[in-house]
Coordinates of C-alpha atoms in Angstrom, one line a residue:
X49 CA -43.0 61.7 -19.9
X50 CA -42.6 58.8 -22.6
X51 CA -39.4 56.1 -22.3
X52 CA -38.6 54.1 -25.2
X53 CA -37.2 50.6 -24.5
X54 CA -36.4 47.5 -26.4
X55 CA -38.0 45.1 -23.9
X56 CA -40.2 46.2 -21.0
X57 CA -40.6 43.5 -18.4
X58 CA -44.1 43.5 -16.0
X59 CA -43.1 41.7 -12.7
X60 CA -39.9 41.6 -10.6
X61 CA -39.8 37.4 -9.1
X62 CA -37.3 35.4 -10.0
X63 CA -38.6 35.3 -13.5
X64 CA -38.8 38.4 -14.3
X65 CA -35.3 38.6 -13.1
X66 CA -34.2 36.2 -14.7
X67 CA -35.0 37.2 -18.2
X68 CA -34.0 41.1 -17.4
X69 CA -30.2 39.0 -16.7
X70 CA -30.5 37.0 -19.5
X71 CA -31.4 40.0 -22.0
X72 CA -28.1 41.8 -20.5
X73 CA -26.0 39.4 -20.9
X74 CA -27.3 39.2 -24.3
X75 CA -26.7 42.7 -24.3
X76 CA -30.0 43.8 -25.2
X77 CA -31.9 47.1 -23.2
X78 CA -34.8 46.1 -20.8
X79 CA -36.4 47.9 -18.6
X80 CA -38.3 45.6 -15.3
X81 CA -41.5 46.9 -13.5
X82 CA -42.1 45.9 -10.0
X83 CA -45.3 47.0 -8.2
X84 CA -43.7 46.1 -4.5
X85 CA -40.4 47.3 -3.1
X86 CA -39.2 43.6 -3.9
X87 CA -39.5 41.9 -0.1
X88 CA -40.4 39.0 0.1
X89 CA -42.5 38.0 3.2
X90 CA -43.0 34.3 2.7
X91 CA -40.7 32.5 0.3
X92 CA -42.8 30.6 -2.3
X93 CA -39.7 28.7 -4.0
X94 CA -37.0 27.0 -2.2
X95 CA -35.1 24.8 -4.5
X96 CA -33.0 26.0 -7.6
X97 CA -33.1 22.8 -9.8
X98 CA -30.9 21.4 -11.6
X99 CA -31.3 23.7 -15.3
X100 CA -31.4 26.7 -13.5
X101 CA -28.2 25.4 -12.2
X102 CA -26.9 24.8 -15.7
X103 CA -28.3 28.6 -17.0
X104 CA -26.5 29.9 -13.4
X105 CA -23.2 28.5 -14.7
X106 CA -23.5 29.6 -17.9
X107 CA -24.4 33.6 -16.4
X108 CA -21.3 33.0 -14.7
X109 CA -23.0 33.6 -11.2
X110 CA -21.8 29.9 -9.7
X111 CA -20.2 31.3 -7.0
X112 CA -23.1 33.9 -5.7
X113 CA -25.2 30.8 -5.4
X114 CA -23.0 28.5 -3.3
X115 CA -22.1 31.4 -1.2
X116 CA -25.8 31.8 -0.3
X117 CA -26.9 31.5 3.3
X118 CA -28.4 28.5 2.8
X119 CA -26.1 25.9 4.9
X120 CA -23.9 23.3 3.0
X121 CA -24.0 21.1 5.7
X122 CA -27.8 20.9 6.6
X123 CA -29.1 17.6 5.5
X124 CA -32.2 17.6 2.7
X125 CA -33.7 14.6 4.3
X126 CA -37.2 13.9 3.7
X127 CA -39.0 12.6 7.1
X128 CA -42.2 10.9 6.8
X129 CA -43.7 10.5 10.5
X130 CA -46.7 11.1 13.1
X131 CA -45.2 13.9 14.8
X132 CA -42.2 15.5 15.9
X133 CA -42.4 13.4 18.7
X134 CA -44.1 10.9 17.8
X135 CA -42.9 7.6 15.4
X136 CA -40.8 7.3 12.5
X137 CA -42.4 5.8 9.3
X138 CA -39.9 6.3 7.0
X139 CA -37.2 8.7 5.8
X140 CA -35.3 9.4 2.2
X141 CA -31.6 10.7 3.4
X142 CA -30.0 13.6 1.1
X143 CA -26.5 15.0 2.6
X144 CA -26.4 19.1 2.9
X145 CA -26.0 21.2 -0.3
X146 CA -22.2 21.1 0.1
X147 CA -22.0 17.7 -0.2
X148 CA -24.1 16.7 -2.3
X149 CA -22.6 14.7 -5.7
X150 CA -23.5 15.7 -9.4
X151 CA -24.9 13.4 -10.9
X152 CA -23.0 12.1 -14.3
X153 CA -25.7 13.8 -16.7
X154 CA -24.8 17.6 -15.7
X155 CA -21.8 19.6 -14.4
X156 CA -24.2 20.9 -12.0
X157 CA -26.7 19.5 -9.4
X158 CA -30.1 21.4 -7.7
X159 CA -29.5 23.5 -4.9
X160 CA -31.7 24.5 -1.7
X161 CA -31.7 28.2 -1.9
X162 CA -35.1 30.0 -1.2
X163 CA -36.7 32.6 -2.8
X164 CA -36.0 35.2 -0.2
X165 CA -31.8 34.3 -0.9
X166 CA -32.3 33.5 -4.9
X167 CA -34.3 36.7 -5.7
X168 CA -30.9 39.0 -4.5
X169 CA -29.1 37.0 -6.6
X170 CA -31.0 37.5 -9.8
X171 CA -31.3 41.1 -9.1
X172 CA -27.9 41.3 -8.5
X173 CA -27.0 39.4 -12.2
X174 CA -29.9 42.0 -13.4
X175 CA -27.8 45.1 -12.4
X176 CA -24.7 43.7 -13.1
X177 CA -25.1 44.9 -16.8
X178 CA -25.7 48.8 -18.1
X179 CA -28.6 47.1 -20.2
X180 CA -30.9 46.5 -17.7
X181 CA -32.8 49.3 -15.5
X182 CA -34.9 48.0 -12.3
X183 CA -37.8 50.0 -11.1
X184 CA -39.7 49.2 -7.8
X185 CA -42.5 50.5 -6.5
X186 CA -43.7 51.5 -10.5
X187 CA -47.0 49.8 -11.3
X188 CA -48.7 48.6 -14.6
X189 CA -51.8 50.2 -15.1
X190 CA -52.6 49.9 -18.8
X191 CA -51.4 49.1 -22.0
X192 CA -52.2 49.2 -26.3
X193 CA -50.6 46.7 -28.2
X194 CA -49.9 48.2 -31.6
X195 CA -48.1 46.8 -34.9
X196 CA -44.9 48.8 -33.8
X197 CA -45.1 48.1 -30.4
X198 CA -46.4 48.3 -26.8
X199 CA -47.4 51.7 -25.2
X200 CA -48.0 51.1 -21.6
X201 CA -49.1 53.1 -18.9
X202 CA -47.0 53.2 -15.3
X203 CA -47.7 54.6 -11.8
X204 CA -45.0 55.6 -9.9
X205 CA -46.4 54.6 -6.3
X206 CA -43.6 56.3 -4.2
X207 CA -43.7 59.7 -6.2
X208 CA -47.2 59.1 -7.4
X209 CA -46.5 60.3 -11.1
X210 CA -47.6 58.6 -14.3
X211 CA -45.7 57.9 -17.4
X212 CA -45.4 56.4 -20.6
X213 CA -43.1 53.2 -21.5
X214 CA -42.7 52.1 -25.0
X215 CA -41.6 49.0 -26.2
X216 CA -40.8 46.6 -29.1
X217 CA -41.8 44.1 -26.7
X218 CA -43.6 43.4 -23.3
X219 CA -43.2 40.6 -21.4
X220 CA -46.1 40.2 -18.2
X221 CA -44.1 37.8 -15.3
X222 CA -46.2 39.3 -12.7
X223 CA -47.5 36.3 -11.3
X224 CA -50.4 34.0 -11.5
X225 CA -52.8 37.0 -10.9
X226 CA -51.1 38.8 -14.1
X227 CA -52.2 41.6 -15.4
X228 CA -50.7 41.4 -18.4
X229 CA -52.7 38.1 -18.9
X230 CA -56.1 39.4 -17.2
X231 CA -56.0 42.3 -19.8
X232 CA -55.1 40.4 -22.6
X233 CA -58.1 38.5 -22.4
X234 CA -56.4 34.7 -22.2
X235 CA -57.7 32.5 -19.5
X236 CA -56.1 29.7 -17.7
X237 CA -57.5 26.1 -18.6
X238 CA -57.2 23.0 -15.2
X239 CA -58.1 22.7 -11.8
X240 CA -58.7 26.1 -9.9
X241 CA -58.2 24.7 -6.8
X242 CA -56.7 21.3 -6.2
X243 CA -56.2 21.8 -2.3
X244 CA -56.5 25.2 0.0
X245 CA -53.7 25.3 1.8
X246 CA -52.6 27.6 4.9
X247 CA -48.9 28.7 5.0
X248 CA -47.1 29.5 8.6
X249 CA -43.6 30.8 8.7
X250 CA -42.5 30.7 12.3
X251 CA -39.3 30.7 14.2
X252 CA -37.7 28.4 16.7
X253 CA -34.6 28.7 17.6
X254 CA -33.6 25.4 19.2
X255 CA -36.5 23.1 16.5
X256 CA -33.9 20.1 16.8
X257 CA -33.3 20.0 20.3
X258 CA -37.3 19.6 21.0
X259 CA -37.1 16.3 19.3
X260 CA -35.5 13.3 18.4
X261 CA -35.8 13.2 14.5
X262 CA -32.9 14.8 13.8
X263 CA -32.3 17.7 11.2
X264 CA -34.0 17.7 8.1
X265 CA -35.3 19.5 4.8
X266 CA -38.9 18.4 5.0
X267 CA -41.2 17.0 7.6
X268 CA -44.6 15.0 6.3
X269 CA -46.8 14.1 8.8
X270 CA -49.4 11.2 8.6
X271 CA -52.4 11.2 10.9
X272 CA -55.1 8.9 11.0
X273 CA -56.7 11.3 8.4
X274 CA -53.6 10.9 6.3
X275 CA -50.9 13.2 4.8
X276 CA -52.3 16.6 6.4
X277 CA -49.3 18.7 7.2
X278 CA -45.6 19.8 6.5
X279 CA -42.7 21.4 7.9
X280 CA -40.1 22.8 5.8
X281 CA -36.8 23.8 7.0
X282 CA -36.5 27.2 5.3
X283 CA -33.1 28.8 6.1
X284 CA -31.7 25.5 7.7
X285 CA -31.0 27.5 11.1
X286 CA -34.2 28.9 12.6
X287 CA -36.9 29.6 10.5
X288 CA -39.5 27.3 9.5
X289 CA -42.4 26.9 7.1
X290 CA -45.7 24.7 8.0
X291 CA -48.1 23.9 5.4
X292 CA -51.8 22.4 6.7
X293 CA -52.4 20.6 3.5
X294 CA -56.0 20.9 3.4
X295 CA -58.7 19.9 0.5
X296 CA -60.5 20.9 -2.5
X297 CA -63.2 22.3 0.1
X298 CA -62.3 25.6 1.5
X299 CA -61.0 26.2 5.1
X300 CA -60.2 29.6 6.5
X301 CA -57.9 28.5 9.3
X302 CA -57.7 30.5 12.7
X303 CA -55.0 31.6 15.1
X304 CA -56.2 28.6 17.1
X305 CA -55.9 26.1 14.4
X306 CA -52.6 27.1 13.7
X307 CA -51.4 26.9 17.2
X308 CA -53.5 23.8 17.5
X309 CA -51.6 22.3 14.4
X310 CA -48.2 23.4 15.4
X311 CA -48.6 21.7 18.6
X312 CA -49.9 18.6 17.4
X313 CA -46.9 18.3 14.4
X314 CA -44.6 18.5 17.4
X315 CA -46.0 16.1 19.9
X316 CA -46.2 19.2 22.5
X317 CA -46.3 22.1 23.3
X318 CA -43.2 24.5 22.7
X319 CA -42.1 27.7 22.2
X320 CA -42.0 29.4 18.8
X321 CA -42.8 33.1 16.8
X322 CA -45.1 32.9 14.0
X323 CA -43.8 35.0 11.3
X324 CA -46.6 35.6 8.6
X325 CA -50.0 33.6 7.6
X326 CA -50.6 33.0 3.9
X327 CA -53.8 31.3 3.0
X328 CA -53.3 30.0 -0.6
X329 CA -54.7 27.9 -3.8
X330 CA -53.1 25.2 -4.7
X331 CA -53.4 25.0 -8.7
X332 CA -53.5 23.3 -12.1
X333 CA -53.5 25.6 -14.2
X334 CA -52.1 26.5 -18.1
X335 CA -52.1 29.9 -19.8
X336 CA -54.9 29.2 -23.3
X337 CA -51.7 31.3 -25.1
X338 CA -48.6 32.1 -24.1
X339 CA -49.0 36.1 -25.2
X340 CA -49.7 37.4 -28.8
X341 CA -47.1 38.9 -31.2
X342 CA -45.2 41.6 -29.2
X343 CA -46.5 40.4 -25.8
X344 CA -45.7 37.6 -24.1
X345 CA -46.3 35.8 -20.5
X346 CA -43.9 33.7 -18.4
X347 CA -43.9 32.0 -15.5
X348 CA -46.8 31.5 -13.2
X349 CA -48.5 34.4 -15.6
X350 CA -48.6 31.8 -17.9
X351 CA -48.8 28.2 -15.5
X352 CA -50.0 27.7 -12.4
X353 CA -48.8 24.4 -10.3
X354 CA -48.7 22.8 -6.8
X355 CA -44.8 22.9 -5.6
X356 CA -44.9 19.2 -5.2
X357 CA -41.7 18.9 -7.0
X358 CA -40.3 22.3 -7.3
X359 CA -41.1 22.8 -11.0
X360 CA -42.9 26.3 -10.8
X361 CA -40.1 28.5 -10.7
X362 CA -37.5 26.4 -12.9
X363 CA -40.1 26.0 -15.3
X364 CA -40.5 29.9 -15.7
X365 CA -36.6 30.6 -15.6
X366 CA -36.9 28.1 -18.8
X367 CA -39.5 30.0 -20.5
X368 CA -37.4 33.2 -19.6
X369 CA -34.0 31.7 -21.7
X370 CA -36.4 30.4 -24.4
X371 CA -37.8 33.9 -24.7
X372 CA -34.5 35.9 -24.5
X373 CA -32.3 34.6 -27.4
X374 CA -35.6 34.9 -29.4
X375 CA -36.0 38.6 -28.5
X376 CA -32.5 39.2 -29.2
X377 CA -32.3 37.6 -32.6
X378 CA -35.5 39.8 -33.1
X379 CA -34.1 42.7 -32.2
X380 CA -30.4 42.6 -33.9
X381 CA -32.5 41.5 -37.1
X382 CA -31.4 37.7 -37.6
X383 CA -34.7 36.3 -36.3
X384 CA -37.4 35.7 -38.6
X385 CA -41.0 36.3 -38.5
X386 CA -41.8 32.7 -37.2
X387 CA -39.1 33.1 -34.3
X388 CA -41.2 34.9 -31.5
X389 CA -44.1 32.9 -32.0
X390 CA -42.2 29.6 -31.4
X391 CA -42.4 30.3 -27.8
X392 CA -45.7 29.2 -27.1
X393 CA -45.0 25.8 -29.8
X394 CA -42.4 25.3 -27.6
X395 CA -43.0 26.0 -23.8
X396 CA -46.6 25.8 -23.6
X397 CA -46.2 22.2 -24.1
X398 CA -43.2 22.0 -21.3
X399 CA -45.5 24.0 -18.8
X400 CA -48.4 21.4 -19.3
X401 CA -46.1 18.6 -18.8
X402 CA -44.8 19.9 -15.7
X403 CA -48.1 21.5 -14.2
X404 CA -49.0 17.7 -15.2
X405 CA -46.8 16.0 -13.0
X406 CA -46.7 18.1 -10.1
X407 CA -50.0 16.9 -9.8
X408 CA -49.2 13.4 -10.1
X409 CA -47.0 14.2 -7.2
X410 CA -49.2 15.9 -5.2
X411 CA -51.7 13.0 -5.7
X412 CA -48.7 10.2 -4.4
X413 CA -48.1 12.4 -1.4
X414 CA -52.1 12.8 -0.8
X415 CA -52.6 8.9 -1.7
X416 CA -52.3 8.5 2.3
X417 CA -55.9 9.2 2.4
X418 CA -56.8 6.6 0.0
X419 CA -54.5 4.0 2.3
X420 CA -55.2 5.1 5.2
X421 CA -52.9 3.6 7.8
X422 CA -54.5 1.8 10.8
X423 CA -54.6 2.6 14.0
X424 CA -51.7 -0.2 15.0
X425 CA -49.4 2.5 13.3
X426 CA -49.7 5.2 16.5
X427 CA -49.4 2.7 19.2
X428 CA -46.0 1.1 20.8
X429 CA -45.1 -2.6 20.3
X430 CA -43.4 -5.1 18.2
X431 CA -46.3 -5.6 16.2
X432 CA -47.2 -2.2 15.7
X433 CA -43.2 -1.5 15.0
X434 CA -43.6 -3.8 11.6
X435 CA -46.8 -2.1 10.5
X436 CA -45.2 1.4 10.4
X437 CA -41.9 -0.5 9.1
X438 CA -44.8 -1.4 5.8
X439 CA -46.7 1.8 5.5
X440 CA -43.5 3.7 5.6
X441 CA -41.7 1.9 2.9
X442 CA -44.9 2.0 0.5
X443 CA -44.9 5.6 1.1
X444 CA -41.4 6.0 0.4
X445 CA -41.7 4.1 -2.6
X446 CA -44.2 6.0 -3.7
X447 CA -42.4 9.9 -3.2
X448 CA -39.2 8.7 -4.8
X449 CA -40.5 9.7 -8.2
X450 CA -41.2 13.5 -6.4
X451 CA -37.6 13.5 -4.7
X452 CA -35.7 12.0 -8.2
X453 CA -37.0 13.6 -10.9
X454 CA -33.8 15.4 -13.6
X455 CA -36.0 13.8 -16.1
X456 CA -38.4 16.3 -15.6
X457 CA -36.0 19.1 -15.0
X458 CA -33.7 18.0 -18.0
X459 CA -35.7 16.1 -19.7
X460 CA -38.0 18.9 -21.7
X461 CA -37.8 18.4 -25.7
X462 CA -39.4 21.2 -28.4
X463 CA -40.1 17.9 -30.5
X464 CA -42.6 19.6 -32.5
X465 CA -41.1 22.9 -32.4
X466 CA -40.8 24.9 -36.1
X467 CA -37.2 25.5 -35.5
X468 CA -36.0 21.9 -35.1
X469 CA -35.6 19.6 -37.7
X470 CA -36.7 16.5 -36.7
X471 CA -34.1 13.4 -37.5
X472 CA -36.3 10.4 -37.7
X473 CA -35.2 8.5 -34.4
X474 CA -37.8 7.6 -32.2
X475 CA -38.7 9.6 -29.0
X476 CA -37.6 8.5 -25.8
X477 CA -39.3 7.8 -22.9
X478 CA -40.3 11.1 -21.4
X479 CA -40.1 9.8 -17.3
X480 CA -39.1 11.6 -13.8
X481 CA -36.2 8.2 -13.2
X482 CA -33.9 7.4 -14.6
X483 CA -32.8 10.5 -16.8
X484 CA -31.1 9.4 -19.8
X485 CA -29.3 12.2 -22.0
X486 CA -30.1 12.4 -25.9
X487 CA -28.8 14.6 -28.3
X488 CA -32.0 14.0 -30.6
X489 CA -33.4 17.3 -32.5
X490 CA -35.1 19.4 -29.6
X491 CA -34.0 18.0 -26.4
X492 CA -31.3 19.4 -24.3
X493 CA -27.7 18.9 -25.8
X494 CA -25.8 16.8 -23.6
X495 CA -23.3 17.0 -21.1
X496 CA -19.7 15.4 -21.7
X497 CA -17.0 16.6 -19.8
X498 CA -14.2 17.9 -22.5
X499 CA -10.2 17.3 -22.0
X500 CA -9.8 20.8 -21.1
X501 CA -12.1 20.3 -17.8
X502 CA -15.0 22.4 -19.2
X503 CA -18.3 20.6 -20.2
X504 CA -19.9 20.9 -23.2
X505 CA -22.7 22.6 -22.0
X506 CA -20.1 25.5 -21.3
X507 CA -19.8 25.7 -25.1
X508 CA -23.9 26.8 -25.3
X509 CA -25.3 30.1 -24.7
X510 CA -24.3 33.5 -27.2
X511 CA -25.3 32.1 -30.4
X512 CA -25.5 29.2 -32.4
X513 CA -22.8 26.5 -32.3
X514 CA -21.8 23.6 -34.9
X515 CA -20.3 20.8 -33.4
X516 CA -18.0 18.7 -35.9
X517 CA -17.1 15.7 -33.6
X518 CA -14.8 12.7 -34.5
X519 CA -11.4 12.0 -36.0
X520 CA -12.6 13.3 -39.7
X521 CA -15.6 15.0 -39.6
X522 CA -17.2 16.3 -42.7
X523 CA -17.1 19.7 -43.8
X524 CA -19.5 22.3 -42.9
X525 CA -18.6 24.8 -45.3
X526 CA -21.8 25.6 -46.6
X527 CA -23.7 25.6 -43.5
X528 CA -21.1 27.9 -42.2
X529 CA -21.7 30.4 -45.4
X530 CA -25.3 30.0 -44.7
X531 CA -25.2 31.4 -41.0
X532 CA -22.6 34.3 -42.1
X533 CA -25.5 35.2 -45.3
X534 CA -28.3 35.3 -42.5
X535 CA -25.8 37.4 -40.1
X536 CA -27.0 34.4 -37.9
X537 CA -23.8 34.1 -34.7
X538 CA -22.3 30.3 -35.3
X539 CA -19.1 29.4 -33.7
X540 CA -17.9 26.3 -35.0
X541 CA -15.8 23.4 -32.4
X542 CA -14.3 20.8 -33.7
X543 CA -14.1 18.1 -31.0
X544 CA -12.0 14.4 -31.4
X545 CA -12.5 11.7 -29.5
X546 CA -15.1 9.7 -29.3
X547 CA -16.7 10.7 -25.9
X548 CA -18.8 13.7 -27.2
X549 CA -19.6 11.8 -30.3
X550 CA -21.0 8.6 -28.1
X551 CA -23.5 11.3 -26.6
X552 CA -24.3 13.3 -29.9
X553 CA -24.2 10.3 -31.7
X554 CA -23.4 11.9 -35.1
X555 CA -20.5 14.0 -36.3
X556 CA -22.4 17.2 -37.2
X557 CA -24.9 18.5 -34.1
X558 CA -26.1 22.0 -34.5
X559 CA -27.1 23.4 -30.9
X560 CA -29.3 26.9 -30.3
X561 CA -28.1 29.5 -27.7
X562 CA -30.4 27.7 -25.3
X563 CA -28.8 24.7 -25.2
X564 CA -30.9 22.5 -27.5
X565 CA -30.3 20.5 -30.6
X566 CA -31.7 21.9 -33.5
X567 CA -30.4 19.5 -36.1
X568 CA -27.5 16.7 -36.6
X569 CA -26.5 14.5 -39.5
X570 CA -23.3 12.7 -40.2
X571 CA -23.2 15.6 -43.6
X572 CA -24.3 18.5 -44.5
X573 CA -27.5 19.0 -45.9
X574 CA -28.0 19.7 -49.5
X575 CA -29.4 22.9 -49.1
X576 CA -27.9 24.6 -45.9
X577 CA -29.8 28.0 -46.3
X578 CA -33.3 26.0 -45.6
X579 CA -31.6 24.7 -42.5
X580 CA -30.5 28.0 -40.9
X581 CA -33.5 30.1 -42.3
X582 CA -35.5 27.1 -39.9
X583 CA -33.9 27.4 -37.0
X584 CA -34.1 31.4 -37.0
X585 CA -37.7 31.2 -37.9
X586 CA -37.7 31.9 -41.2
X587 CA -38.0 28.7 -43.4
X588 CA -41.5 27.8 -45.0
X589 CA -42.7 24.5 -43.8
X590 CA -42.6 22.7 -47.3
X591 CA -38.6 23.7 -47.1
X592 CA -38.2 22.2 -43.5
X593 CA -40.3 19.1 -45.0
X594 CA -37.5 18.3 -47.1
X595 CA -34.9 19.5 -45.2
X596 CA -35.8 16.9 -42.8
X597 CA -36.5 14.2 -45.2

């Protein structure tokens, strides 16, 4: 049996889901391949940041994501300590999801909601349009690329029959053992293996009430040795998640170093139910392409990095949203032949900045072992009280840049992307604190809440929108006739005041359907054809030269 689809998608995370949403709201037919039954055993994601947030409002799925189990009133604090039981050193207070402020740069703010309560929600946006068609259980085995298309091979693993899927377009996010990537023949260039680390979920019913360090999202304990393990609160109620950091050299640990660890973290011994063992690499790694014409790779198919930070999955739900406004202009015949390749110009660059800095974070958390603390820190006494008062307030110091950090998750530009055209003003600085919105060509447009009570952002998503901003802004006549030419979607707002023009800081701001500024001027360009035949991919680069000249 052959099937004939638009888009076939290898790999059912939070990714893959993500983009099979995102293609049907888009309206565009995908069909998503998912070699398991889609349970997850040990939740490798538990923080939704603060884009994904901005993408969940625009998908109109808000709601489904505050009504997750997650608690609202669980505090996020992050403990640093000797054990359970043992001393303080130092602690960053967050308030529980529900009460947590947005900040002023977004209408949105990150939310603690696992993997194991996200996926369901993705899945459910997936199947909330006629577009999309799930299958679990149905397995890549092979594929050709050819110039029409992708032929690829499936196994049904429940009713063991093989078929046929065609496609315009494949796209592998099945993980950071992809097959899509392994048989495309692209490696992975970084550090294999920055730390082994050894993953134990276990429940405990009454964890609070065994100790007197309150609730909290994360627990980081410091031994003589160091930083060497952590305990996550995973559902805020009873289920909990301990990470023995480890090295670069590898460590199989046993039952009894588990139960050995676990006891030690706490001070005691206790009573808890140890849920699953995952022995795993802790990575730096980057995708040498992103895919090839009519297949692609996404996620941690195509970047590999330690969680310190929570990037991995928020930067593969941005190379999904990059990817699907692409495929659609592709596929309804507006995008030109430069469009599709963009995607690697334009992520490949984000996922090597983020891989990047969740290393740096990684290396603040592990810089415990470099200062180690003295021995004064685990004994009682005034004395001893100031020294842990000092070690924990460097240490703090030195995570805020993990636990603040919307410039990384906002702060992404495509600065050197074909499809922007570059307005001469300098770059900003590209830093985890303090985020500070720009509407210059390739970064995020910016949020500016509107009279109406939307934000701007609520303005981005189907197609392309011209802002004309001010009291008398200029005409945009030609641009407009340019767009309708190309059969290119543009919805045009004019917007008075001067709030939105303080942020955009000129009167004409084109923005993509992903949110990002493609051009701005305070007039139209001369010739407005080279500027929408760049952003859809078309434009030769002597044309954008000028254009952006």
């Amino acid at each position: 049996m052959t099937v004939r689809v638009p888009v076939l998608i290898v790999g059912g995370g939070p990714v893959g889901l993500a983009l099979a949403g995102e293609l049907g709201w888009r309206g565009v037919p995908c069909t998503l391949i998912e070699m398991t039954d889609g349970s997850i055993e040990q939740p490798k994601m538990d923080l939704v940041g603060i884009r994904t947030m901005e993408f969940c409002r625009r998908w109109g799925i808000l709601d489904w994501v505050r009504d997750a189990p997650y608690p609202l009133d669980y505090p996020q604090d992050y403990v640093y300590l000797t054990a359970l039981n043992g001393y303080e050193l130092g602690r960053e207070p967050f308030p529980g999801r529900g009460f947590e402020p947005c900040p002023p740069e977004s209408p949105q703010k990150r939310e603690r909601v696992p993997q194991d309560m996200f996926d369901p929600i993705l899945r459910r946006f997936a199947e909330r349009s006629r577009q999309v068609t799930l299958r679990y259980n149905c397995e890549l085995i092979s594929f050709k690329e050819r110039p029409d298309g992708v032929k690829a091979r499936v196994h049904d693993r429940v009713t063991g029959a093989t078929e046929t899927i065609e496609a315009d377009y494949m796209v592998g996010t099945d993980g950071g053992g992809s097959t899509v990537r392994e048989q495309l023949g692209i490696g992975m260039s970084g550090n294999a293996a920055l730390t082994y680390t050894t993953n134990v979920m276990f429940r405990c019913e009454n964890f609070s009430e065994l100790h007197d360090k309150g609730k909290g999202y994360r627990f980081i304990f410091i031994g003589s040795e160091g930083v060497w393990l952590t305990i996550v609160a995973v559902n805020g109620k009873d289920r909990f998640r301990m990470s023995i950091v480890g090295s670069p050299q590898k460590v199989t640990h046993t039952e009894d170093d588990i139960r050995a660890a676990l006891t030690r973290a706490m001070g005691r011994e206790f009573k808890y139910e140890v849920l699953s063992v995952m022995r795993w690499v802790r990575r730096e790694l980057v995708a040498d392409r992103y895919g090839t014409y009519r297949i692609f790779v996404a996620g941690d198919a195509a970047h590999l990095m330690s969680p310190t930070g929570g990037f991995g999955m928020n930067t593969g739900i941005g190379d999904a949203v990059d990817l699907g406004w692409k495929l659609e202009a592709v596929l309804k015949g507006w995008g030109g032949p430069s469009l599709l390749p963009s995607y690697e110009a334009e992520r490949r660059p984000v996922g090597q900045r983020n891989v990047a800095e969740a290393s740096r974070n990684l290396r603040r958390m592990l810089s415990t072992r470099q200062r180690l603390p003295g021995p004064e820190i685990f004994l009682n006494g005034p004395k001893n009280s100031a020294a842990r008062k000092e070690y924990g307030e460097w240490f703090a110091g030195i995570m805020r840049q993990e636990w603040f950090a919307n410039g990384i998750m906002l702060g992404y530009r495509y600065d050197n992307s074909p499809l922007i055209v570059p307005d001469g003003t300098p770059a900003p600085p590209d830093v985890s604190h303090p985020y500070s919105q720009t509407a210059r060509p390739g970064a995020r447009a910016p949020h500016v809440w509107l009279d109406d009570g939307r934000s701007t952002l609520d303005l981005y998503g189907r197609g392309f929108v011209l802002l004309k901003l001010g009291s008398a802004p200029p005409s945009t006549a030609r641009i407009e006739s340019a767009a309708t030419e190309r059969h290119v979607p543009l919805t045009v707002h004019a917007i008075a005041g001067d709030k939105v023009l303080a942020a955009y800081e000129r009167r004409l701001v084109l923005v993509r359907p992903d949110g990002h500024v493609a051009w701005r001027a305070d007039t139209e360009p001369a010739d407005a054809m080279a500027l929408i035949d760049t952003v859809r991919g078309q434009c030769n680069e002597i044309r954008q030269q000028k254009l952006g000249s």
